[in-house]
Amino acid sequence: ECSIFRIDPKTQAARLMMKASKPEDRNIAVNLDEYPELKQSYVSRELVFAPNAKPIGIVGIPMVVNDVVLGLIAVQSSKLNPMMTEANARFFEVTAGTAANALRNAQLFEEVQQRARTDFLTSLPNHRFFQSTLSMELARAQRHNHPLSLLMIDLDFLKEVNDRYGHPSGDMVIRSVG
């Protein structure tokens, strides 16, 4: 059995991202305290080999980039050899390193995509995202012959707030309304 866990570097929260025997089990919160070998691998940033772990032997391999553990690979089997060969350990470490780099690249791409779609000040979808979503929704409404409503909101006197209290106060008003 092979599973891949993603670790949020800020919160240290773990999520099961993929389980070979149950591919439908995705993005499930996991408490690493329930998996001591995986927690040890996470904390130590090193491969943990526990062939006699209960209920089944386990190899925990951290996925590390820039000294940050982004995830863990867990290989479980009742048929683990009592000794880990250097070649097998190196295989696991290279595999985890490659997976860690792929995961970091995916995270960076996700961050860039998020920044491209959201407004810096409000974290709300930006004009470009609004335009593309509006086009999609208009097409969908026409295709299904459904009505579509659009609500536009204008903030009156925002210029006066900026002039009188300064732009940080105006930004606070925009964020609050957003």
Coordinates of N, CA, C and O in Angstrom, one line a residue:
E1 N 0.9 -1.2 0.0 CA 0.0 0.0 0.0 C 0.9 1.2 0.0 O 1.8 1.3 0.8
C2 N 0.6 2.2 -0.9 CA 1.3 3.4 -0.9 C 0.3 4.6 -0.8 O -0.7 4.6 -1.4
S3 N 0.7 5.5 0.1 CA -0.2 6.7 0.3 C 0.7 8.0 0.2 O 1.9 7.9 0.6
I4 N 0.1 9.1 -0.2 CA 0.8 10.3 -0.2 C 0.1 11.3 0.6 O -1.2 11.5 0.4
F5 N 0.8 12.0 1.5 CA 0.2 13.0 2.4 C 0.8 14.3 2.1 O 2.0 14.4 1.9
R6 N 0.0 15.3 2.1 CA 0.4 16.7 1.9 C 0.4 17.4 3.3 O -0.6 17.2 4.0
I7 N 1.5 18.1 3.6 CA 1.5 18.8 4.9 C 1.5 20.3 4.6 O 2.3 20.8 3.8
D8 N 0.6 21.1 5.3 CA 0.6 22.5 5.1 C 1.8 23.1 6.0 O 1.8 22.9 7.2
P9 N 2.7 23.7 5.3 CA 3.9 24.2 6.1 C 3.5 25.2 7.2 O 4.3 25.3 8.1
K10 N 2.4 26.0 7.0 CA 2.1 27.0 8.0 C 1.4 26.4 9.2 O 1.6 26.7 10.3
T11 N 0.5 25.4 9.0 CA -0.3 24.9 10.1 C 0.1 23.5 10.5 O -0.4 23.0 11.5
Q12 N 1.0 22.8 9.7 CA 1.4 21.5 10.0 C 0.3 20.5 9.9 O 0.4 19.3 10.3
A13 N -0.9 20.9 9.3 CA -2.0 20.0 9.1 C -1.7 19.0 7.9 O -1.2 19.4 6.9
A14 N -2.0 17.7 8.1 CA -1.8 16.7 7.1 C -3.1 16.3 6.5 O -4.1 16.3 7.1
R15 N -3.0 16.1 5.1 CA -4.1 15.6 4.4 C -3.7 14.4 3.5 O -2.6 14.5 2.9
L16 N -4.5 13.4 3.5 CA -4.3 12.3 2.6 C -4.6 12.7 1.2 O -5.8 13.1 0.9
M17 N -3.7 12.7 0.3 CA -3.9 13.2 -1.1 C -4.2 12.0 -2.0 O -4.9 12.2 -3.0
M18 N -3.6 10.9 -1.7 CA -3.8 9.7 -2.6 C -3.4 8.5 -1.9 O -2.5 8.4 -1.1
K19 N -4.3 7.5 -2.1 CA -4.1 6.1 -1.5 C -4.2 5.1 -2.7 O -5.3 5.1 -3.3
A20 N -3.2 4.4 -2.9 CA -3.2 3.5 -4.1 C -4.4 2.5 -4.1 O -5.0 2.4 -5.2
S21 N -4.7 2.0 -3.0 CA -5.8 1.0 -3.0 C -7.2 1.7 -3.0 O -8.2 1.0 -3.3
K22 N -7.3 2.9 -2.7 CA -8.6 3.7 -2.7 C -8.4 5.0 -3.3 O -8.3 6.0 -2.6
P23 N -8.2 5.1 -4.7 CA -7.9 6.4 -5.3 C -9.0 7.4 -5.1 O -8.8 8.6 -5.2
E24 N -10.2 7.0 -4.7 CA -11.3 8.0 -4.5 C -11.1 8.7 -3.1 O -11.7 9.7 -2.9
D25 N -10.3 8.1 -2.2 CA -10.0 8.8 -1.0 C -9.0 9.9 -1.2 O -7.8 9.6 -1.3
R26 N -9.5 11.1 -1.3 CA -8.6 12.3 -1.6 C -8.9 13.4 -0.7 O -10.0 13.7 -0.3
N27 N -7.9 14.2 -0.3 CA -8.0 15.4 0.4 C -8.7 15.2 1.8 O -9.6 16.0 2.2
I28 N -8.3 14.2 2.5 CA -8.9 13.8 3.8 C -7.9 14.2 4.9 O -6.8 13.9 4.8
A29 N -8.5 14.9 5.8 CA -7.6 15.4 7.0 C -7.1 14.2 7.7 O -7.9 13.2 8.0
V30 N -5.9 14.2 8.2 CA -5.2 13.1 8.9 C -4.5 13.7 10.1 O -3.8 14.7 10.0
N31 N -4.7 13.0 11.2 CA -3.9 13.4 12.4 C -2.7 12.5 12.5 O -2.7 11.3 12.7
L32 N -1.5 13.2 12.3 CA -0.2 12.5 12.3 C 0.0 11.8 13.7 O 0.8 10.8 13.7
D33 N -0.6 12.2 14.7 CA -0.4 11.6 16.0 C -0.9 10.2 16.0 O -0.4 9.3 16.8
E34 N -1.8 9.8 15.1 CA -2.3 8.5 15.0 C -1.3 7.6 14.2 O -1.5 6.4 14.1
Y35 N -0.3 8.2 13.6 CA 0.7 7.4 12.8 C 2.1 7.8 13.2 O 2.7 8.6 12.6
P36 N 2.5 7.2 14.4 CA 3.8 7.7 15.0 C 5.0 7.6 14.1 O 5.9 8.4 14.1
E37 N 5.0 6.6 13.2 CA 6.2 6.5 12.3 C 6.2 7.6 11.3 O 7.2 8.2 11.0
L38 N 5.0 8.0 10.8 CA 4.9 9.1 9.8 C 5.3 10.4 10.5 O 6.0 11.3 10.0
K39 N 4.8 10.6 11.8 CA 5.1 11.8 12.5 C 6.6 11.9 12.8 O 7.2 13.0 12.7
Q40 N 7.2 10.8 13.1 CA 8.6 10.7 13.3 C 9.4 11.1 12.0 O 10.3 11.9 12.1
S41 N 8.9 10.6 10.9 CA 9.5 11.0 9.6 C 9.4 12.5 9.3 O 10.3 13.1 8.9
Y42 N 8.2 13.0 9.7 CA 7.9 14.4 9.5 C 8.8 15.3 10.3 O 9.5 16.2 9.9
V43 N 8.9 14.9 11.6 CA 9.7 15.7 12.6 C 11.2 15.6 12.3 O 11.9 16.6 12.3
S44 N 11.7 14.4 12.0 CA 13.1 14.2 11.8 C 13.6 14.6 10.4 O 14.7 14.8 10.2
R45 N 12.6 14.7 9.5 CA 12.9 15.0 8.1 C 13.8 13.9 7.5 O 14.6 14.1 6.6
E46 N 13.6 12.6 8.0 CA 14.4 11.5 7.5 C 13.5 10.3 7.3 O 12.4 10.2 7.9
L47 N 14.0 9.4 6.5 CA 13.3 8.1 6.2 C 13.1 7.4 7.5 O 14.1 7.3 8.3
V48 N 11.9 6.9 7.8 CA 11.7 6.0 8.9 C 11.3 4.6 8.4 O 10.3 4.5 7.7
F49 N 12.0 3.6 8.8 CA 11.8 2.2 8.4 C 11.4 1.5 9.7 O 12.1 1.3 10.6
A50 N 10.1 1.0 9.7 CA 9.6 0.3 10.8 C 8.9 -1.0 10.3 O 7.7 -1.1 10.2
P51 N 9.7 -2.1 10.0 CA 9.1 -3.3 9.5 C 8.2 -4.0 10.4 O 7.4 -4.8 10.0
N52 N 8.4 -3.8 11.7 CA 7.5 -4.5 12.7 C 6.5 -3.6 13.3 O 5.9 -3.9 14.4
A53 N 6.2 -2.5 12.7 CA 5.1 -1.6 13.2 C 3.8 -2.3 13.2 O 3.5 -3.2 12.4
K54 N 2.9 -1.9 14.1 CA 1.6 -2.5 14.2 C 0.6 -1.6 13.7 O 0.7 -0.4 13.9
P55 N -0.4 -2.0 12.9 CA -0.7 -3.4 12.5 C 0.1 -3.9 11.4 O 0.0 -5.1 11.0
I56 N 0.9 -3.0 10.7 CA 1.6 -3.4 9.5 C 2.9 -2.6 9.4 O 3.0 -1.5 9.8
G57 N 3.9 -3.3 8.8 CA 5.2 -2.6 8.6 C 5.0 -1.3 7.7 O 4.2 -1.3 6.8
I58 N 5.9 -0.3 8.0 CA 5.7 0.9 7.2 C 7.1 1.6 7.0 O 8.0 1.4 7.8
V59 N 7.2 2.2 5.8 CA 8.3 3.1 5.5 C 7.7 4.5 5.3 O 6.8 4.7 4.5
G60 N 8.2 5.4 6.1 CA 7.8 6.8 6.0 C 8.9 7.6 5.4 O 10.0 7.6 5.9
I61 N 8.6 8.3 4.3 CA 9.6 9.1 3.6 C 9.1 10.5 3.4 O 8.1 10.8 2.8
P62 N 9.9 11.5 4.0 CA 9.5 12.9 3.9 C 9.8 13.5 2.5 O 10.8 13.1 1.9
M63 N 8.9 14.3 2.1 CA 9.1 15.1 0.8 C 9.6 16.5 1.2 O 8.8 17.3 1.7
V64 N 10.9 16.7 1.1 CA 11.5 18.0 1.6 C 12.0 18.8 0.5 O 12.7 18.3 -0.4
V65 N 11.7 20.1 0.5 CA 12.2 21.1 -0.4 C 12.6 22.3 0.4 O 11.8 22.8 1.2
N66 N 13.8 22.8 0.3 CA 14.3 24.0 1.0 C 14.1 23.8 2.5 O 13.7 24.7 3.2
D67 N 14.4 22.6 3.0 CA 14.3 22.3 4.4 C 12.9 22.4 5.0 O 12.7 22.5 6.2
V68 N 11.9 22.3 4.1 CA 10.5 22.3 4.5 C 9.9 21.0 4.1 O 10.0 20.6 2.9
V69 N 9.2 20.3 5.0 CA 8.5 19.1 4.7 C 7.2 19.4 4.0 O 6.3 19.9 4.7
L70 N 7.0 19.1 2.8 CA 5.8 19.4 2.0 C 4.8 18.3 2.1 O 3.6 18.4 1.9
G71 N 5.3 17.1 2.4 CA 4.5 15.9 2.4 C 5.2 14.7 2.9 O 6.4 14.7 3.2
L72 N 4.5 13.6 2.9 CA 5.1 12.3 3.2 C 4.6 11.2 2.3 O 3.5 11.3 1.8
I73 N 5.5 10.3 2.0 CA 5.1 9.1 1.3 C 5.1 7.9 2.3 O 6.1 7.8 3.0
A74 N 4.0 7.2 2.3 CA 4.0 6.0 3.3 C 3.8 4.8 2.4 O 2.9 4.7 1.6
V75 N 4.7 3.8 2.7 CA 4.6 2.5 2.0 C 4.4 1.5 3.1 O 5.2 1.4 4.1
Q76 N 3.3 0.8 3.1 CA 3.0 -0.2 4.1 C 2.9 -1.6 3.5 O 2.4 -1.8 2.4
S77 N 3.4 -2.5 4.2 CA 3.4 -3.9 3.8 C 3.7 -4.9 4.9 O 4.5 -4.6 5.8
S78 N 3.0 -6.0 4.9 CA 3.3 -7.0 5.9 C 4.5 -7.9 5.5 O 4.9 -8.7 6.3
K79 N 5.1 -7.6 4.3 CA 6.2 -8.4 3.8 C 7.5 -7.6 3.7 O 8.3 -7.8 2.9
L80 N 7.6 -6.6 4.6 CA 8.9 -5.8 4.6 C 10.0 -6.6 5.1 O 9.9 -7.3 6.1
N81 N 11.2 -6.6 4.4 CA 12.4 -7.2 4.9 C 12.8 -6.6 6.2 O 12.5 -5.4 6.5
P82 N 13.4 -7.4 7.1 CA 13.8 -6.8 8.4 C 14.9 -5.7 8.3 O 15.0 -4.9 9.2
M83 N 15.6 -5.7 7.2 CA 16.6 -4.7 7.0 C 16.4 -3.9 5.7 O 15.9 -4.4 4.7
M84 N 16.6 -2.6 5.8 CA 16.5 -1.7 4.6 C 17.9 -1.6 4.0 O 18.8 -1.3 4.6
T85 N 17.9 -2.0 2.7 CA 19.2 -1.9 2.0 C 19.4 -0.5 1.6 O 18.5 0.4 1.5
E86 N 20.7 -0.1 1.5 CA 21.1 1.2 1.1 C 20.5 1.6 -0.3 O 20.1 2.7 -0.4
A87 N 20.4 0.6 -1.2 CA 19.9 0.9 -2.5 C 18.4 1.2 -2.4 O 17.9 2.2 -3.1
N88 N 17.6 0.5 -1.6 CA 16.2 0.8 -1.4 C 16.0 2.1 -0.7 O 15.1 2.9 -1.1
A89 N 16.8 2.4 0.3 CA 16.7 3.7 1.0 C 16.9 4.9 0.0 O 16.2 5.8 0.0
R90 N 18.0 4.7 -0.8 CA 18.3 5.7 -1.8 C 17.1 5.9 -2.8 O 16.8 7.0 -3.2
F91 N 16.6 4.7 -3.2 CA 15.4 4.8 -4.2 C 14.3 5.6 -3.6 O 13.7 6.5 -4.2
F92 N 13.9 5.3 -2.3 CA 12.8 6.0 -1.6 C 13.2 7.5 -1.5 O 12.3 8.4 -1.8
E93 N 14.4 7.8 -1.2 CA 14.8 9.2 -1.0 C 14.7 10.0 -2.3 O 14.3 11.1 -2.4
V94 N 15.2 9.4 -3.4 CA 15.2 10.0 -4.7 C 13.8 10.2 -5.2 O 13.4 11.3 -5.7
T95 N 12.9 9.2 -5.0 CA 11.5 9.3 -5.4 C 10.8 10.4 -4.6 O 10.1 11.2 -5.2
A96 N 11.1 10.5 -3.3 CA 10.5 11.5 -2.5 C 11.0 12.9 -2.9 O 10.2 13.8 -2.9
G97 N 12.2 13.0 -3.2 CA 12.8 14.3 -3.6 C 12.1 14.7 -4.9 O 11.8 15.9 -5.1
T98 N 12.0 13.8 -5.9 CA 11.3 14.2 -7.1 C 9.9 14.6 -6.9 O 9.4 15.6 -7.5
A99 N 9.2 13.8 -6.1 CA 7.8 14.1 -5.8 C 7.7 15.5 -5.0 O 6.8 16.3 -5.3
A100 N 8.6 15.8 -4.1 CA 8.6 17.0 -3.4 C 8.8 18.2 -4.4 O 8.1 19.2 -4.3
N101 N 9.7 18.1 -5.3 CA 9.9 19.1 -6.3 C 8.7 19.3 -7.2 O 8.3 20.5 -7.5
A102 N 8.0 18.2 -7.6 CA 6.8 18.3 -8.4 C 5.7 19.0 -7.6 O 5.0 19.8 -8.1
L103 N 5.6 18.6 -6.3 CA 4.6 19.2 -5.4 C 4.8 20.7 -5.2 O 3.9 21.5 -5.3
R104 N 6.1 21.1 -5.0 CA 6.4 22.5 -4.8 C 6.1 23.3 -6.1 O 5.5 24.4 -6.1
N105 N 6.4 22.7 -7.3 CA 6.1 23.4 -8.5 C 4.6 23.5 -8.7 O 4.1 24.6 -9.2
A106 N 3.8 22.5 -8.3 CA 2.4 22.6 -8.4 C 1.9 23.7 -7.5 O 0.9 24.4 -7.8
Q107 N 2.4 23.8 -6.3 CA 2.0 24.8 -5.3 C 2.3 26.2 -5.8 O 1.5 27.1 -5.7
L108 N 3.5 26.4 -6.4 CA 3.9 27.7 -6.9 C 2.9 28.1 -8.1 O 2.5 29.2 -8.2
F109 N 2.6 27.1 -8.9 CA 1.7 27.4 -10.0 C 0.3 27.8 -9.5 O -0.3 28.7 -10.0
E110 N -0.1 27.0 -8.5 CA -1.4 27.3 -7.9 C -1.4 28.7 -7.3 O -2.4 29.5 -7.4
E111 N -0.3 29.1 -6.6 CA -0.2 30.5 -6.0 C -0.3 31.5 -7.1 O -0.9 32.6 -7.0
V112 N 0.5 31.3 -8.2 CA 0.5 32.3 -9.3 C -0.9 32.4 -9.9 O -1.4 33.5 -10.2
Q113 N -1.6 31.3 -10.1 CA -2.9 31.3 -10.7 C -3.9 32.0 -9.7 O -4.7 32.8 -10.2
Q114 N -3.7 31.8 -8.4 CA -4.6 32.5 -7.4 C -4.4 34.0 -7.5 O -5.3 34.8 -7.5
R115 N -3.1 34.4 -7.5 CA -2.8 35.8 -7.6 C -3.3 36.4 -8.9 O -3.7 37.6 -8.9
A116 N -3.3 35.7 -10.0 CA -3.8 36.2 -11.2 C -5.3 36.4 -11.2 O -5.8 37.2 -12.0
R117 N -6.0 35.7 -10.4 CA -7.4 35.7 -10.4 C -8.0 36.6 -9.3 O -9.2 36.8 -9.2
T118 N -7.2 37.1 -8.3 CA -7.7 37.8 -7.2 C -7.1 39.2 -7.1 O -6.0 39.4 -7.5
D119 N -7.9 40.1 -6.5 CA -7.4 41.4 -6.2 C -6.6 41.4 -4.9 O -6.9 40.8 -3.9
F120 N -5.4 42.1 -5.0 CA -4.5 42.1 -3.9 C -5.1 42.7 -2.6 O -5.0 42.2 -1.5
L121 N -5.9 43.8 -2.8 CA -6.5 44.5 -1.6 C -7.6 43.7 -0.9 O -7.6 43.5 0.3
T122 N -8.5 43.1 -1.7 CA -9.7 42.5 -1.1 C -9.6 41.0 -1.0 O -10.4 40.3 -0.4
S123 N -8.7 40.4 -1.8 CA -8.7 38.9 -2.0 C -9.9 38.4 -2.7 O -10.2 37.2 -2.7
L124 N -10.7 39.3 -3.3 CA -11.8 38.9 -4.1 C -11.4 38.7 -5.5 O -10.4 39.2 -6.0
P125 N -12.3 37.9 -6.3 CA -11.9 37.8 -7.7 C -11.8 39.1 -8.4 O -12.5 40.1 -8.1
N126 N -10.8 39.2 -9.3 CA -10.5 40.5 -10.0 C -11.3 40.7 -11.3 O -12.1 39.8 -11.6
H127 N -11.1 41.8 -11.9 CA -11.9 42.1 -13.1 C -11.7 41.1 -14.2 O -12.7 40.7 -14.9
R128 N -10.5 40.6 -14.5 CA -10.3 39.6 -15.5 C -11.1 38.3 -15.2 O -11.7 37.7 -16.1
F129 N -11.0 37.9 -13.9 CA -11.8 36.7 -13.5 C -13.3 36.9 -13.7 O -14.0 36.1 -14.1
F130 N -13.7 38.1 -13.3 CA -15.1 38.5 -13.4 C -15.5 38.4 -14.9 O -16.6 37.8 -15.2
Q131 N -14.7 39.0 -15.8 CA -15.1 38.9 -17.2 C -15.2 37.5 -17.8 O -16.2 37.2 -18.5
S132 N -14.3 36.7 -17.4 CA -14.3 35.3 -18.0 C -15.5 34.5 -17.3 O -16.1 33.8 -18.0
T133 N -15.7 34.7 -16.1 CA -16.8 34.0 -15.4 C -18.2 34.5 -16.0 O -19.1 33.7 -16.2
L134 N -18.3 35.8 -16.2 CA -19.5 36.4 -16.7 C -19.8 35.8 -18.1 O -20.9 35.4 -18.4
S135 N -18.7 35.7 -18.9 CA -18.9 35.2 -20.3 C -19.4 33.7 -20.2 O -20.3 33.3 -20.9
M136 N -18.8 32.9 -19.3 CA -19.2 31.5 -19.1 C -20.7 31.4 -18.7 O -21.4 30.6 -19.2
E137 N -21.0 32.3 -17.7 CA -22.4 32.2 -17.1 C -23.4 32.7 -18.1 O -24.5 32.1 -18.2
L138 N -23.1 33.7 -18.9 CA -24.0 34.2 -19.9 C -24.2 33.1 -21.0 O -25.4 32.8 -21.4
A139 N -23.2 32.4 -21.4 CA -23.3 31.3 -22.4 C -24.1 30.2 -21.8 O -25.0 29.6 -22.5
R140 N -23.9 29.8 -20.5 CA -24.6 28.8 -19.9 C -26.1 29.1 -19.8 O -27.0 28.3 -20.0
A141 N -26.4 30.4 -19.4 CA -27.8 30.8 -19.3 C -28.5 30.8 -20.6 O -29.7 30.3 -20.7
Q142 N -27.8 31.2 -21.7 CA -28.4 31.1 -23.0 C -28.6 29.7 -23.4 O -29.6 29.3 -24.0
R143 N -27.6 28.9 -23.2 CA -27.7 27.5 -23.6 C -28.8 26.7 -23.0 O -29.5 25.9 -23.6
H144 N -29.1 27.0 -21.7 CA -30.2 26.4 -21.0 C -31.5 27.2 -20.9 O -32.4 26.8 -20.2
N145 N -31.4 28.4 -21.6 CA -32.6 29.3 -21.6 C -33.0 29.6 -20.2 O -34.2 29.6 -19.9
H146 N -32.1 30.0 -19.3 CA -32.3 30.4 -17.9 C -32.0 31.9 -17.8 O -31.2 32.4 -18.5
P147 N -32.8 32.5 -16.9 CA -32.5 34.0 -16.7 C -31.1 34.1 -15.9 O -30.7 33.1 -15.2
L148 N -30.5 35.2 -16.0 CA -29.3 35.5 -15.3 C -29.4 36.9 -14.7 O -29.8 37.8 -15.4
S149 N -29.0 37.0 -13.4 CA -29.1 38.4 -12.8 C -27.6 38.8 -12.5 O -26.8 38.0 -12.2
L150 N -27.4 40.1 -12.5 CA -26.1 40.6 -12.2 C -26.4 41.8 -11.3 O -27.2 42.7 -11.6
L151 N -25.7 41.9 -10.1 CA -25.8 42.9 -9.2 C -24.5 43.8 -9.2 O -23.4 43.2 -9.0
M152 N -24.6 45.1 -9.4 CA -23.5 46.0 -9.4 C -23.6 46.9 -8.2 O -24.7 47.4 -7.9
I153 N -22.6 47.1 -7.4 CA -22.6 47.9 -6.2 C -21.5 49.0 -6.4 O -20.4 48.7 -6.8
D154 N -21.9 50.2 -6.1 CA -21.0 51.3 -6.1 C -20.9 51.9 -4.7 O -21.9 52.0 -4.0
L155 N -19.7 52.2 -4.3 CA -19.5 52.8 -3.0 C -19.5 54.4 -3.2 O -18.6 55.0 -3.7
D156 N -20.6 55.0 -2.6 CA -20.7 56.4 -2.7 C -19.7 57.0 -1.7 O -19.4 56.5 -0.6
F157 N -19.2 58.1 -2.0 CA -18.3 59.0 -1.2 C -17.0 58.3 -0.8 O -16.4 58.7 0.2
L158 N -16.5 57.3 -1.5 CA -15.3 56.7 -1.2 C -14.1 57.7 -1.4 O -13.2 57.8 -0.6
K159 N -14.2 58.6 -2.4 CA -13.2 59.6 -2.6 C -13.1 60.5 -1.4 O -12.0 60.8 -0.9
E160 N -14.2 60.9 -0.8 CA -14.2 61.7 0.3 C -13.6 61.0 1.5 O -12.9 61.7 2.3
V161 N -13.8 59.7 1.7 CA -13.2 59.0 2.8 C -11.7 59.0 2.6 O -10.9 59.3 3.5
N162 N -11.2 58.8 1.4 CA -9.8 58.8 1.1 C -9.2 60.2 1.3 O -8.1 60.3 1.9
D163 N -9.9 61.2 0.9 CA -9.4 62.6 1.0 C -9.3 63.0 2.5 O -8.4 63.6 3.0
R164 N -10.4 62.6 3.2 CA -10.5 63.1 4.6 C -9.7 62.2 5.6 O -9.1 62.7 6.5
Y165 N -9.7 60.9 5.4 CA -9.1 60.0 6.4 C -7.9 59.3 5.9 O -7.2 58.5 6.7
G166 N -7.6 59.4 4.6 CA -6.4 58.8 4.0 C -6.8 57.4 3.4 O -7.8 56.8 3.6
H167 N -5.9 57.1 2.4 CA -6.1 55.8 1.7 C -6.2 54.6 2.5 O -6.9 53.7 2.2
P168 N -5.4 54.4 3.6 CA -5.5 53.2 4.4 C -7.0 53.0 4.9 O -7.5 51.9 5.0
S169 N -7.6 54.2 5.3 CA -9.0 54.1 5.7 C -9.9 53.7 4.6 O -10.8 52.9 4.8
G170 N -9.7 54.3 3.4 CA -10.5 53.9 2.2 C -10.3 52.4 1.9 O -11.3 51.8 1.5
D171 N -9.1 51.9 2.0 CA -8.8 50.5 1.8 C -9.6 49.6 2.8 O -10.1 48.6 2.4
M172 N -9.6 50.1 4.0 CA -10.3 49.3 5.0 C -11.8 49.3 4.7 O -12.5 48.2 4.8
V173 N -12.4 50.4 4.2 CA -13.8 50.4 3.8 C -14.0 49.4 2.6 O -14.9 48.6 2.6
I174 N -13.1 49.5 1.6 CA -13.2 48.5 0.5 C -13.2 47.1 1.0 O -14.0 46.3 0.5
R175 N -12.2 46.8 1.8 CA -12.1 45.4 2.3 C -13.3 45.0 3.1 O -13.8 43.9 3.0
S176 N -13.9 45.9 3.9 CA -15.0 45.6 4.7 C -16.2 45.3 3.8 O -17.0 44.4 4.1
V177 N -16.4 46.1 2.8 CA -17.6 45.9 1.9 C -17.4 44.7 1.1 O -18.3 43.9 0.9
G178 N -16.1 44.5 0.7 CA -15.8 43.2 -0.1 C -16.0 42.0 0.8 O -16.6 41.0 0.3

